[in-house]
């Protein structure tokens, strides 16, 4: 060879290219390539071939076959074409979830699938007034959601799963009556629009920002318009092509991310060809993090492994666990799901045992109708929401008896279900307590019912009777007796209302007696206190408070003399002072016992006498208390007296 | 930036920024103008994460409270529900969405579940036929909210009740998740200690459960190996059930008393306005403010940081000292002669004015508190509490409690005292217990029998079994009662209750030095097992402590913590030879009143 550069051709100023055959294709095609519809994946990926799609004369029963070859022409797969009727137009798009497809149907409606793998077509909302195909349209992907941008006359619409909204690109030149072409960049970050006025708008795909515009004065619709940019340069541009003309527009300063054939894609391709050891070697050589590297390949291997029908469930499960172990990032539930998909439920269950994430185990177990296992897995996780989910599932799946039995063996689930019933199904709650002979809780249940569910007095008393019976069964004598007392009180309050008028129902016993005294029914009050054995001390407090409220000083005095007060007489002094009746207070101060005498005298303002008592008591704390009250102008002498007494005490 | 979060050993601003970022990302997903419909309970905690300005920056134009029927009119593109995952809230949301659908132009609906998405709730929405109306259904894992530089709370009101009364451990799961988030940001915590109850639930003890869940979750997340250098040395998980006593006693620190008397909610307190009226001459007392004075309380306020954890009796002297310093600083202006001096004085003015405002506020608060603490009843109550805690007359009916009931003092106050007595006596004699219960039912109404049952279930109120009172052993071994307490210059944590050293904090203190082995016997008496668990770290992440460098312990109170306990832990952190600094986390900031209140049940 005399000149290495001889077969290189110039491309522009600084680039050169050459053409030579690297290898020949392995395929053995019967048709000419031009009779086939061909699509090649980027970066030397597989090639898809659909033969003679245009041949009309073929019998309808013979469906066209789609063949997939490797880049070197090795056959990889052969599929039947999926038929979708009345497709006017379709676009394939790529996101992190895989390849999606958007379809414009004959009825001028859009349907969309985010992943052709599971071909779940979602119908998009109607575009108002769309009678014919839009002049151009494209798929935009933002925040992992695919939208459709379409042009109808001078208007642009953005279509998502929920709504169709009109949008206007910022800074769009006026006078547009139709959009002829639109193009989205590979990263979905940029958008270019070509209008019938020969004007090109370039901006962000979010339609929030304009990058630049250009008027090329060509009004003919371009054949093609695509985004491009040079490697490592920050420029990005739009290339517009007509039959005989090519134009590059652009000057935007921001960098575009380059998507090259990443190592991930390479690994995927090796995995697809089942070259697992090679893929793992590459990962190890490149020291890829386990999650992105080895684990992922092992997971793929495992998914392949579960399809080997001739190997027993035990062996497959063991082999998989031996290889994968606790490798981070391996999802045993994904592998199990694959096993289940192949009809190997038992294997799936075995594989799920290795899955550490209960959140992943449980849904599949439910799907495989292993609800009880799902329940114990959910409980293990501590995730109560997961437990609830299984419970509601079980509740529908099992008959009531079996459901209750299952709960009985799972105390944590049982408590959760009780909580649920407390708010949602009160009757079921009662049944649950009954089943467990939980009489204490049954008692409480009926108490709640007596307040919430019953209005008539008879109903309330009956509910309380049921509660009391339950408490007896629970050997809670105290609660049973208290409940019976309450029944008695309720009946009595009803009678009081009938006979005396006024409001008695639902007052506490204490307040009932108080109300009676305030209403002047002292006899009845006495009777009630006796019947319910109100302790003497509290009854004295009660009467004292009620009579002071009434300011019935005469009755109060009579009461104070009825017998020796069990609460002493200081409370009498205090309550009179509270009602600002010093005169009455003084009457009682003299009767206060020696221990509280000083306090009582100070309360009624008799500082001098308080000092005398304190000195008599020789009590230092009392002396300083009195001293702290010596604030008036006339208290000087008293203060001196105390100081003298103190000095004397110290001498001794 | 929230300055008060970054002063401690662990910069909690990192956590705050992380949750703010998550919030912004969610808001941006819902492109266009927005209205937020709030689960009312969430507004308080959210206020600590993001002010309205942040929401506004992300096109939030309207905010509503979640209510039945129709939503108020709002001309926005998106309607976002911020809710806790509760069924009853789903019903309301469905009602909102259905009536909105009838109204006309369609909006985009979204739900943000806090702190976790719930299959149960989504199923409910599906049953109600509205699940499909939501474009984004996401979760916002706001488990632990930073309250201060050393304090995190889940603000989960029902946590204690749900765990102990209802056997619902959802909050424990959230706690474990919250700990995972912390570990993701601050590194794996190498050592976990725990003490907690082994109770009704067969699956085991709660504290152990949280630890187990953490270890489980760690296995789940192994994919993303944590390569952050660990900030925390230890995690101590403490179950509230181990120490039922402390919250029942009246807190005597400044912050504790503010909380006891006025209740601090999400770091805010509402105070009676009279004391805060602007004092201007010639005002003649007209136009007294009627609306409660709302103040935020955290360490961003210099003065508050200084006095919050002091015994209230030591606050007055600090305030008067501060007053002198500030007025001296203002006097300086007379000495400022040259232009330079005046300029310097003026540059300091804003700081001085803020200090003066802060001083005025806290002087007013201290006056309000003093009115309460100097009252005879407060003194009597405290005397009884201290008698119980030091072991005096805990086995018979107490006169003061009897009088409180007879005079119908607040039921919560009575219950706190009776429960305190019960805990300090390892349960009451049956006769005493029945007497109190009967008195309470007769005076406050029979319906409170449900509340009494709840307290018994929670172990706060119980008959003594086996006739044995363990409390004296616990008190002596752990030195829970200190006779010589120095409130002004404390030398021991017992200053926070003027004599009683909080049991929970004592346990933490003894764990750090000399270790729990010294108190094995008492640990056995206290409910629930204790345990230790190691989380292995790669060698590169193992810490070599410098001589004299303190350990950092994250102490997590499952079931709630009081301000006095927090003060005691801060006291330990500041000890020069303490060896350990604490960061405190909890399911709820609580006091005896809010605790009992949460356990009360009103059937009508």
Short mmCIF file of C-alpha atoms in Angstrom, two decimals, chain A residues 143 145 160 162-163 291 326 328-329 354-358 361 379-386 388-389 392 408-409 411-412 415-416 419-420 422 424 440-441 444 447-448 451-452 464 471 476 478-479 482-483 485-486 508-511 532-535 537-538 541 574 599, chain B residues 28-29 31 77 87-88 91 106 108 117-121 123-124 135-136 166-170 173 200-203 213 216 219-220 222-225 376 380 399 402-403 405-408 434-435 437-439 441-447 449-450 452-453 457 601 603-604:
data_model
loop_
_atom_site.label_atom_id
_atom_site.label_comp_id
_atom_site.label_asym_id
_atom_site.label_seq_id
_atom_site.Cartn_x
_atom_site.Cartn_y
_atom_site.Cartn_z
CA UNK A 143 -40.33 13.49 34.85
CA UNK A 145 -44.10 10.62 32.21
CA UNK A 160 -51.13 13.71 29.22
CA UNK A 162 -55.38 13.32 32.57
CA UNK A 163 -55.90 16.28 30.35
CA UNK A 291 -25.42 -3.65 41.94
CA UNK A 326 -26.80 -12.28 49.63
CA UNK A 328 -26.55 -6.87 47.07
CA UNK A 329 -29.06 -5.68 44.55
CA UNK A 354 -34.38 -15.77 50.08
CA UNK A 355 -35.97 -12.37 49.48
CA UNK A 356 -35.12 -10.00 52.34
CA UNK A 357 -37.66 -7.32 51.44
CA UNK A 358 -41.08 -8.29 52.74
CA UNK A 361 -42.44 -10.99 48.99
CA UNK A 379 -45.85 -9.48 60.21
CA UNK A 380 -42.14 -10.23 60.22
CA UNK A 381 -41.45 -7.01 58.36
CA UNK A 382 -43.12 -4.84 60.98
CA UNK A 383 -44.78 -2.90 58.16
CA UNK A 384 -48.32 -2.60 59.47
CA UNK A 385 -49.68 -1.34 56.18
CA UNK A 386 -48.50 -4.53 54.56
CA UNK A 388 -53.43 -4.69 56.76
CA UNK A 389 -53.28 -5.34 53.05
CA UNK A 392 -58.19 -7.46 53.93
CA UNK A 408 -56.12 -16.02 66.56
CA UNK A 409 -52.71 -17.44 65.80
CA UNK A 411 -51.64 -11.67 67.85
CA UNK A 412 -50.06 -8.72 66.09
CA UNK A 415 -54.63 -6.28 67.33
CA UNK A 416 -54.33 -4.45 64.04
CA UNK A 419 -58.15 -1.36 65.50
CA UNK A 420 -59.56 -1.48 62.01
CA UNK A 422 -63.04 -0.24 66.05
CA UNK A 424 -64.94 0.52 60.56
CA UNK A 440 -62.98 -7.24 80.09
CA UNK A 441 -62.89 -5.68 76.61
CA UNK A 444 -65.76 -1.72 77.81
CA UNK A 447 -70.06 0.80 78.00
CA UNK A 448 -69.12 2.66 74.83
CA UNK A 451 -73.12 6.19 75.41
CA UNK A 452 -72.81 6.17 71.67
CA UNK A 464 -74.77 -1.28 80.97
CA UNK A 471 -67.18 -7.63 84.00
CA UNK A 476 -63.52 -7.56 87.61
CA UNK A 478 -64.95 -3.40 90.92
CA UNK A 479 -66.00 -2.54 87.37
CA UNK A 482 -69.39 0.51 89.49
CA UNK A 483 -71.47 -0.27 86.42
CA UNK A 485 -74.10 1.86 90.53
CA UNK A 486 -74.21 3.80 87.29
CA UNK A 508 -71.63 12.56 87.90
CA UNK A 509 -72.90 11.43 91.28
CA UNK A 510 -70.99 14.28 92.90
CA UNK A 511 -72.54 16.85 90.57
CA UNK A 532 -74.15 5.73 97.24
CA UNK A 533 -71.94 5.91 100.32
CA UNK A 534 -70.15 9.13 99.50
CA UNK A 535 -67.28 9.38 102.02
CA UNK A 537 -64.88 14.03 103.92
CA UNK A 538 -65.84 14.52 100.32
CA UNK A 541 -66.27 19.54 100.79
CA UNK A 574 -60.75 29.80 102.65
CA UNK A 599 -52.57 30.27 108.17
CA UNK B 28 -42.03 20.45 40.85
CA UNK B 29 -43.42 17.18 39.60
CA UNK B 31 -46.21 21.39 37.06
CA UNK B 77 -54.01 23.57 37.86
CA UNK B 87 -58.82 5.75 56.28
CA UNK B 88 -61.12 8.46 57.61
CA UNK B 91 -63.17 9.27 52.80
CA UNK B 106 -60.79 19.22 35.49
CA UNK B 108 -54.91 17.45 38.36
CA UNK B 117 -47.77 5.52 51.29
CA UNK B 118 -50.39 3.05 52.32
CA UNK B 119 -51.83 0.21 50.30
CA UNK B 120 -54.75 0.16 52.67
CA UNK B 121 -55.59 3.78 51.94
CA UNK B 123 -57.47 0.40 48.30
CA UNK B 124 -60.01 2.61 50.06
CA UNK B 135 -51.76 11.54 38.88
CA UNK B 136 -49.04 11.44 41.50
CA UNK B 166 -53.82 -1.15 70.89
CA UNK B 167 -50.92 -3.38 69.91
CA UNK B 168 -50.44 -1.27 66.79
CA UNK B 169 -46.73 -0.87 66.13
CA UNK B 170 -46.94 1.35 63.08
CA UNK B 173 -41.93 0.89 61.97
CA UNK B 200 -48.49 -8.57 75.43
CA UNK B 201 -47.45 -8.83 71.85
CA UNK B 202 -45.96 -12.22 71.25
CA UNK B 203 -43.64 -11.07 68.53
CA UNK B 213 -36.44 -3.82 61.89
CA UNK B 216 -33.75 -6.11 58.50
CA UNK B 219 -30.33 -6.11 54.67
CA UNK B 220 -32.94 -4.74 52.32
CA UNK B 222 -27.54 -3.49 51.12
CA UNK B 223 -27.61 -2.50 47.50
CA UNK B 224 -26.45 0.98 48.36
CA UNK B 225 -23.59 0.42 50.70
CA UNK B 376 -49.90 27.32 97.67
CA UNK B 380 -48.63 21.29 98.06
CA UNK B 399 -54.89 13.33 101.87
CA UNK B 402 -58.39 13.08 98.32
CA UNK B 403 -58.87 16.84 98.76
CA UNK B 405 -60.84 15.06 94.11
CA UNK B 406 -63.29 16.50 96.63
CA UNK B 407 -62.65 19.98 95.25
CA UNK B 408 -62.90 18.69 91.70
CA UNK B 434 -60.32 0.76 94.44
CA UNK B 435 -60.87 3.71 96.76
CA UNK B 437 -61.08 4.68 91.39
CA UNK B 438 -64.43 4.89 93.13
CA UNK B 439 -63.78 8.47 94.20
CA UNK B 441 -65.92 7.76 89.10
CA UNK B 442 -68.32 9.27 91.62
CA UNK B 443 -66.86 12.76 91.30
CA UNK B 444 -65.92 13.11 87.64
CA UNK B 445 -68.43 10.69 86.16
CA UNK B 446 -68.75 6.99 85.55
CA UNK B 447 -67.68 7.29 81.89
CA UNK B 449 -64.03 4.00 83.80
CA UNK B 450 -62.76 3.61 80.23
CA UNK B 452 -59.06 4.05 84.11
CA UNK B 453 -59.03 0.80 82.14
CA UNK B 457 -53.57 -1.51 80.55
CA UNK B 601 -61.17 8.03 76.41
CA UNK B 603 -67.29 7.88 74.99
CA UNK B 604 -69.33 10.95 74.10
#
